[in-house]
Tab-separated table of C-alpha atoms and ligand atoms in Angstrom:
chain	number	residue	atom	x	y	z
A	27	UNK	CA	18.310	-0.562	4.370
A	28	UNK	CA	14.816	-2.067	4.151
A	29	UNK	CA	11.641	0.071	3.233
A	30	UNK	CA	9.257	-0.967	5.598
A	31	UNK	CA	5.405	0.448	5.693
A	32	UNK	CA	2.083	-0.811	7.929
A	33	UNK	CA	-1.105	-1.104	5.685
A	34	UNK	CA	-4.170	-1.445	8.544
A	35	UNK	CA	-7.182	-4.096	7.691
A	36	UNK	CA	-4.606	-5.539	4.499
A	37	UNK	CA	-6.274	-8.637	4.652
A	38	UNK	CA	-8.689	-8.041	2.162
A	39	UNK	CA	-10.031	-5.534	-0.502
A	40	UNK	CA	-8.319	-2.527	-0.914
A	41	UNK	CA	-5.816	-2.926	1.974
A	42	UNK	CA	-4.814	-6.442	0.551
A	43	UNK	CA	-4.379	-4.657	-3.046
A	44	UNK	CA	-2.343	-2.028	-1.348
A	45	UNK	CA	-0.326	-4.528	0.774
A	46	UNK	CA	1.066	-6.419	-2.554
A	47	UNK	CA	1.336	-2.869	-4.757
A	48	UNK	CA	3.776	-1.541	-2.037
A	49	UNK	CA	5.318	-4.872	-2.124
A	50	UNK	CA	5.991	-4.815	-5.914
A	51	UNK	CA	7.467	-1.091	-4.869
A	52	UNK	CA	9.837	-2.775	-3.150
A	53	UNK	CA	8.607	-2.467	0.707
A	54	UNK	CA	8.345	-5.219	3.526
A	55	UNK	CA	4.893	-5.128	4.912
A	56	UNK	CA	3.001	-5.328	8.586
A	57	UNK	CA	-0.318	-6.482	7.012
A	58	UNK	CA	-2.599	-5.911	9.448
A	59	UNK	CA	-5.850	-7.777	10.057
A	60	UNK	CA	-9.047	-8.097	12.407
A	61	UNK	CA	-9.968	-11.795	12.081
A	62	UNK	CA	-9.234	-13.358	9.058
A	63	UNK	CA	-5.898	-14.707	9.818
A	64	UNK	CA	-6.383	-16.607	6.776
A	65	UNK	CA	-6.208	-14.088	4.197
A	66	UNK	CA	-3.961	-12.095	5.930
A	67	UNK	CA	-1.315	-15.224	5.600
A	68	UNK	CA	-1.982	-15.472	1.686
A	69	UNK	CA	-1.509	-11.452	0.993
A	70	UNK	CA	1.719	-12.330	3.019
A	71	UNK	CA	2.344	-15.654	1.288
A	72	UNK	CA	1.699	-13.396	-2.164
A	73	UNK	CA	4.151	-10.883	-0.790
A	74	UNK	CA	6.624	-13.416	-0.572
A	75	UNK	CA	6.576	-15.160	-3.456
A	76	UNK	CA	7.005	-11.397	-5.007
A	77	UNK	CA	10.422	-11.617	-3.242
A	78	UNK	CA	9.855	-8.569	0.331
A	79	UNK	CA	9.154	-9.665	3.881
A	80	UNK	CA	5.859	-9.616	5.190
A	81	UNK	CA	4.391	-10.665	8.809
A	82	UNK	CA	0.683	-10.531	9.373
A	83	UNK	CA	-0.306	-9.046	13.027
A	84	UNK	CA	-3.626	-9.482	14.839
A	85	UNK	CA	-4.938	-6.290	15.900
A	86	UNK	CA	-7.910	-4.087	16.828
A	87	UNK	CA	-6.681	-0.773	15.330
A	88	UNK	CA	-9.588	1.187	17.293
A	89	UNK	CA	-7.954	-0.172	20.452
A	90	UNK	CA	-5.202	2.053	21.431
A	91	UNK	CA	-3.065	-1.146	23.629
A	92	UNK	CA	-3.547	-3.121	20.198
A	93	UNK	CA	-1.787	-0.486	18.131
A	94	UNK	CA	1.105	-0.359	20.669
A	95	UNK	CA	1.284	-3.780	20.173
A	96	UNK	CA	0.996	-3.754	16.739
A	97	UNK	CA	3.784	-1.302	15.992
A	98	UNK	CA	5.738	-2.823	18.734
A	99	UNK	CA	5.966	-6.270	16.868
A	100	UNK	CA	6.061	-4.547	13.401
A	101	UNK	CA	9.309	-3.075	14.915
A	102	UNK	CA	10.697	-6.118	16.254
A	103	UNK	CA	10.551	-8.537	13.393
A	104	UNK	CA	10.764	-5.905	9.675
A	105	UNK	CA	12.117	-2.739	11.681
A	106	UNK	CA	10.740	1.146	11.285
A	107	UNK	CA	8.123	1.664	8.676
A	108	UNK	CA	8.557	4.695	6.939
A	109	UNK	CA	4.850	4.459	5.649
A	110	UNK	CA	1.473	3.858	7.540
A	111	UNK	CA	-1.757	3.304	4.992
A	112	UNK	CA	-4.654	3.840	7.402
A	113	UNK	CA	-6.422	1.778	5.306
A	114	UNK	CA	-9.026	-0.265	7.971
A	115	UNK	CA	-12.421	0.730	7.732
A	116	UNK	CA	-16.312	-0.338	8.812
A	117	UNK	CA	-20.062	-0.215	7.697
A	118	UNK	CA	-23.248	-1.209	9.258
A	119	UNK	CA	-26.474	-2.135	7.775
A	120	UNK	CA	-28.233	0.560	5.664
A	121	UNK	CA	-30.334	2.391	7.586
A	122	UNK	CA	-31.246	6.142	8.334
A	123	UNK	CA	-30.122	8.152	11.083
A	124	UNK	CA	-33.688	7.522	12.701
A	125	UNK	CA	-33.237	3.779	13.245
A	126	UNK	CA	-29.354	4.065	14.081
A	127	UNK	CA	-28.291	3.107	18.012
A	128	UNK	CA	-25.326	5.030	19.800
A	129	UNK	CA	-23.485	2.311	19.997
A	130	UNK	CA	-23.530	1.526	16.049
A	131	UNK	CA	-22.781	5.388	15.441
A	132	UNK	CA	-19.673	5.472	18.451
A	133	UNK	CA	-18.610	1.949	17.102
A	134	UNK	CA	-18.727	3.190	13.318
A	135	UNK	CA	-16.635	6.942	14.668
A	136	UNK	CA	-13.942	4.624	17.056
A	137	UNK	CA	-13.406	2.437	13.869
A	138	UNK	CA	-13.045	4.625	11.347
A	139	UNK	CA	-11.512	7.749	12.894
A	140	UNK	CA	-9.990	7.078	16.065
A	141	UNK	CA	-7.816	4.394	14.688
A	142	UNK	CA	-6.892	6.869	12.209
A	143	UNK	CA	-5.355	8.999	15.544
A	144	UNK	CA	-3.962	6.462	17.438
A	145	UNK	CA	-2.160	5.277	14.296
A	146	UNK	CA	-0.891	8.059	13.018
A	147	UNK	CA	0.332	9.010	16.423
A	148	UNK	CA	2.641	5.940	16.679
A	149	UNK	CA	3.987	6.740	13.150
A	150	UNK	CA	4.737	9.980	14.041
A	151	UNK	CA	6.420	8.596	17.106
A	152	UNK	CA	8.475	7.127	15.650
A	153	UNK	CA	9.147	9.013	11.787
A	154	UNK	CA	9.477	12.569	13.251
A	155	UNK	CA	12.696	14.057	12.160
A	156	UNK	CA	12.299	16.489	14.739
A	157	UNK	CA	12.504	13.328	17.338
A	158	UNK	CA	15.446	11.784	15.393
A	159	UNK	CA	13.359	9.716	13.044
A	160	UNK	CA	14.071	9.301	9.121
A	161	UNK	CA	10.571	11.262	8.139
A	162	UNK	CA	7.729	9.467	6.909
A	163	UNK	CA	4.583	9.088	4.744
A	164	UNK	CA	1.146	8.529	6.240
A	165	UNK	CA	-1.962	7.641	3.751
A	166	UNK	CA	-5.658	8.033	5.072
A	167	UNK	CA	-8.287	5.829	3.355
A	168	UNK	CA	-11.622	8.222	3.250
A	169	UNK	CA	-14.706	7.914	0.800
A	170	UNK	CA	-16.336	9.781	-1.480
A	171	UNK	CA	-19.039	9.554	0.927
A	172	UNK	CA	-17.168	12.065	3.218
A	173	UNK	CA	-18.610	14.198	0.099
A	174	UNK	CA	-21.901	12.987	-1.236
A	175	UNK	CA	-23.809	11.857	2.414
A	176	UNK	CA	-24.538	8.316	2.269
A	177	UNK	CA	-28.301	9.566	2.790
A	178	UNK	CA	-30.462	6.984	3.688
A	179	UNK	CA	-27.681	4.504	3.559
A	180	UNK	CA	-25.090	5.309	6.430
A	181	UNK	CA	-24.179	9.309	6.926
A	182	UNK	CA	-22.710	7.754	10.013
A	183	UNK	CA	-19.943	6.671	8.089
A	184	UNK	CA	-19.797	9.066	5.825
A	185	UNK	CA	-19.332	11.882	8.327
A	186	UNK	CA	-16.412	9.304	9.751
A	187	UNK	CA	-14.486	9.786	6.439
A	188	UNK	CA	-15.638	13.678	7.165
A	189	UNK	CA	-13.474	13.605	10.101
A	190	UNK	CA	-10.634	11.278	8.793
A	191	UNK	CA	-10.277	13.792	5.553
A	192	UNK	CA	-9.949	16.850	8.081
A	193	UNK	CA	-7.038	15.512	9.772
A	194	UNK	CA	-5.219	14.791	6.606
A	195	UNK	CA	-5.431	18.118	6.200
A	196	UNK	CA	-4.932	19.082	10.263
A	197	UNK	CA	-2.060	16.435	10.559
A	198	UNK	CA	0.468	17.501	7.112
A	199	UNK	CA	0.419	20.873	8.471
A	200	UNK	CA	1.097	20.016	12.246
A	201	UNK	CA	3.989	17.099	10.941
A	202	UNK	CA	5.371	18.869	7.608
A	203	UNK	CA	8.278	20.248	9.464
A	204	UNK	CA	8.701	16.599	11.075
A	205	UNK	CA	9.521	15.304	7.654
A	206	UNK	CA	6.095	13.611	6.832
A	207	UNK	CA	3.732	13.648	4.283
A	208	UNK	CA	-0.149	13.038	4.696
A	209	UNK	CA	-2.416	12.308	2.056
A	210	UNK	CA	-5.671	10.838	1.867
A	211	UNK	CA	-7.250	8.765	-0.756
A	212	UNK	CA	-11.212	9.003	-1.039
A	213	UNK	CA	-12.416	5.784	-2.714
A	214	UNK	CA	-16.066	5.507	-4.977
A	215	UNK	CA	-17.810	2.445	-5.229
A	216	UNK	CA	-15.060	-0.204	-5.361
A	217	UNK	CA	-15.574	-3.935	-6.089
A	218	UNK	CA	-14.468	-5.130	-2.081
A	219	UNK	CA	-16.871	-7.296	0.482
A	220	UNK	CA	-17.533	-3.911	2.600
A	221	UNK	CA	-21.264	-3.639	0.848
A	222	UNK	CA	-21.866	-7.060	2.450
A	223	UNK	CA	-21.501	-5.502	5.988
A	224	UNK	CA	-24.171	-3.016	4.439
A	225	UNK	CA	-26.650	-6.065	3.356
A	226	UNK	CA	-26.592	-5.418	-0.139
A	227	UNK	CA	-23.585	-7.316	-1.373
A	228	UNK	CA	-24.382	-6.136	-4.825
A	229	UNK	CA	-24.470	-2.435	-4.116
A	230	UNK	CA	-22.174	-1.794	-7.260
A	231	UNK	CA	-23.767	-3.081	-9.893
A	232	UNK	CA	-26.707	-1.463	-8.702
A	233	UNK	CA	-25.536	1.796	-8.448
A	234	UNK	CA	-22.665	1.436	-11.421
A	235	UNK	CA	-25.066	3.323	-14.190
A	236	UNK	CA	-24.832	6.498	-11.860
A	237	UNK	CA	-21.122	6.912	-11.866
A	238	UNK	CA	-19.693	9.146	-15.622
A	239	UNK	CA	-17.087	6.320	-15.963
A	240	UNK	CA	-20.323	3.619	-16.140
A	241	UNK	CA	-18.241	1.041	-13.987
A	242	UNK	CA	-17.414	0.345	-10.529
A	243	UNK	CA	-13.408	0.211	-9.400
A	244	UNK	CA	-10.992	-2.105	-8.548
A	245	UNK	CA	-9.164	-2.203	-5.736
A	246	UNK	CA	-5.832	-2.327	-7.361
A	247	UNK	CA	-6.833	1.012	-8.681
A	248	UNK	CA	-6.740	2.520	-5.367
A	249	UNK	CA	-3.943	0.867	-4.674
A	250	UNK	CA	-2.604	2.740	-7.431
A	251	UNK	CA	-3.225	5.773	-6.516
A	252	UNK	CA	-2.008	5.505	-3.097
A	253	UNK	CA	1.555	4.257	-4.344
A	254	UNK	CA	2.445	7.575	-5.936
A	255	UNK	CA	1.180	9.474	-2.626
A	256	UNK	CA	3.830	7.112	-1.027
A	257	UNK	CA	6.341	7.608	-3.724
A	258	UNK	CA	8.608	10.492	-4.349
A	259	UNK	CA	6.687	11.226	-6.796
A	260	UNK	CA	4.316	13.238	-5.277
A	261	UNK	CA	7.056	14.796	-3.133
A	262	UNK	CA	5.833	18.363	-2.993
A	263	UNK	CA	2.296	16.667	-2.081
A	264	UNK	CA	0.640	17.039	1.103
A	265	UNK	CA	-3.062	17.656	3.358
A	266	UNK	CA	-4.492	17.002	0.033
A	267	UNK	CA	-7.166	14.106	-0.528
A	268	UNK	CA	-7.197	12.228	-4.249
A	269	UNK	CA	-10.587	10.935	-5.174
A	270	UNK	CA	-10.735	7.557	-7.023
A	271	UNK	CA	-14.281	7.444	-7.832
A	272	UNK	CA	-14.761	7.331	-11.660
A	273	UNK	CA	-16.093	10.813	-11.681
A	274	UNK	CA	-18.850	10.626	-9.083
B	11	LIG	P1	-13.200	-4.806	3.332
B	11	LIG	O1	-13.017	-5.556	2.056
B	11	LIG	O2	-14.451	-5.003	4.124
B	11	LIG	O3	-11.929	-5.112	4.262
B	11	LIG	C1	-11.842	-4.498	5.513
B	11	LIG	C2	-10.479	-4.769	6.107
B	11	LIG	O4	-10.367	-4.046	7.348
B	11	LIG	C3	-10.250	-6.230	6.445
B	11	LIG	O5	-8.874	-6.495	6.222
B	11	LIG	C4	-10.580	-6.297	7.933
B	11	LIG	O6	-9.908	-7.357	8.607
B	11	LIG	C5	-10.037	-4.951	8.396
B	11	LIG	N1	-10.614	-4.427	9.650
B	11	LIG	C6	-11.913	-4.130	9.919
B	11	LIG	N2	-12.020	-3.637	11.170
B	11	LIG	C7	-10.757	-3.634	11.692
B	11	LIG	C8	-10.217	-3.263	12.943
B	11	LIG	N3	-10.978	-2.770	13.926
B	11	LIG	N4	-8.877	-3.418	13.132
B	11	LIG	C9	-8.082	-3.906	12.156
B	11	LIG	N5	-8.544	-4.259	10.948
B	11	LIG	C10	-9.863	-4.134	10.725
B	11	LIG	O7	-13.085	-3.236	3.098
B	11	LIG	P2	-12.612	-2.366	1.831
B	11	LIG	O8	-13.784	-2.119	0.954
B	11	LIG	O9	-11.365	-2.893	1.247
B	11	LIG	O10	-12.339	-0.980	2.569
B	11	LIG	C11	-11.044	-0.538	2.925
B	11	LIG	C12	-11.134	0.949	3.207
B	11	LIG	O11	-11.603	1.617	2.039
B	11	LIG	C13	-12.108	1.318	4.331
B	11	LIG	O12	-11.592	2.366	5.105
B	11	LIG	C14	-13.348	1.763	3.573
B	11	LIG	O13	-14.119	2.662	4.312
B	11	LIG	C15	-12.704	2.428	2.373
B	11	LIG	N6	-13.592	2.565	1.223
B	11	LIG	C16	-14.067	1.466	0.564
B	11	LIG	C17	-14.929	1.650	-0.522
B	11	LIG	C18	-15.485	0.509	-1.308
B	11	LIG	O14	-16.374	0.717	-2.150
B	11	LIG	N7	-15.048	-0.726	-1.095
B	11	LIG	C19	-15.289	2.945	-0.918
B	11	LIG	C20	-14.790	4.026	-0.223
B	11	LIG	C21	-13.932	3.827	0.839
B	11	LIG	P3	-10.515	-8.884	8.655
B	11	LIG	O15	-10.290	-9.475	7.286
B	11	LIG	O16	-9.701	-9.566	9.694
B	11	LIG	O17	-11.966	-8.770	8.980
């Protein structure tokens, strides 16, 4: 039987890392994209070559229709993933609270966290052992911001990570008897083109002499870390978040 799991927004950065880690773990992957329908067709070309299936699908994971749609076709063409990274994830230019518009702060909130939901609810749709499913594992990408604030950078988004780190620990306790683990990963500052979407492309380098390890991350290291939450390794593991931040 095929291991099948959805990473959301794997065309690039840390869901493209992710996408080929769980790959070399021996999954088929739904690699998930926005736009760039380019990259997503090399992480799937790299999957591949690495010897697993792969499909990329189109889809706006904030838009509840496009996740239907999107674990609809997953279904169809690699069959019932047993893991779901929620792994897509926004910023807007770096600004304080004062110059932010409701629409940038709902837009940054429906992104971040409500794709987290309506995700995660079609998982559990479908790996609840309580509904006759084989159990599951569900991964939430947060930040360390969800900690530290983003101050004067974009609290908007941290407080997003706020909310998707309480319902890794809200969902593993509603879905533990279901046969699903959820785990979150919170992320420091990682070497990906997010801090473009910011306007400061080189935001790591800046800020690299602040963090004990005296480097910025890669995303392969996440990726890392959210491969044993997937494994069996961590099979006693759940509502908890791991933070990949070189100390900060
Ligand atoms: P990235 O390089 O900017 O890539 C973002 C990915 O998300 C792309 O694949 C993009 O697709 C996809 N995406 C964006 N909006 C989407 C939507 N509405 N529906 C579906 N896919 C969407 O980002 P990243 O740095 O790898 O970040 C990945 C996750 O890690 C995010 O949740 C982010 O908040 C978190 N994180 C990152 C850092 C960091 O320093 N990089 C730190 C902490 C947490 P397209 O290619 O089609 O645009």
């Amino acid at each position: 039987m095929n291991k099948v799991a959805l990473v959301t927004g794997a065309s690039r950065g840390i869901g493209a890392a992710t996408a080929i880690r769980l790959a070399k773990d021996g999954y088929d992957i739904g690699v998930n994209y926005l736009e760039n329908s380019d990259a997503a067709n090399r992480v799937v070309a790299d999957i591949v070559a690495l010897g697993q299936n792969a499909i990329a699908i189109k889809a706006d994971v904030s838009c509840e229709n496009d996740v239907k749609g999107l674990f609809q076709q997953l279904e169809n063409v690699l069959g019932t993933p047993s893991v779901l990274v929620n792994n897509a994830g926004i910023l807007y230019q770096q600004s304080k609270l004062v110059d932010m518009s409701v629409e940038r702060i709902n837009s940054t909130l429906i992104t971040n966290v409500t794709s987290c939901f309506l995700c995660a609810k079609e998982a559990v749709l479908r790996m609840s052992q309580l509904r006759g499913g084989k159990g599951g594992v569900i991964v939430n990408v947060s930040s360390a911001a969800s900690r530290l604030g983003s101050a004067g950078e974009y609290i908007d988004y941290a407080a997003s990570k706020g909310a998707v780190d309480s319902l890794t620990i809200g969902l593993a306790k509603e879905v533990a008897e279901d046969g699903i683990r959820v785990n979150g990963v919170r992320p420091g500052l990682i070497y990906t083109d997010i801090h473009e979407s910011g306007g400061e492309a080189g935001r790591v380098d800046r800020l690299k002499d602040r963090i004990p390890l005296k480097r910025g991350g890669q995303p392969e290291e996440v990726a890392a870390a959210i491969a044993w939450l997937v494994s069996d390794e961590s099979s006693f593991t759940t509502g908890i978040s791991i933070d990949v931040s070189g100390g900060i």
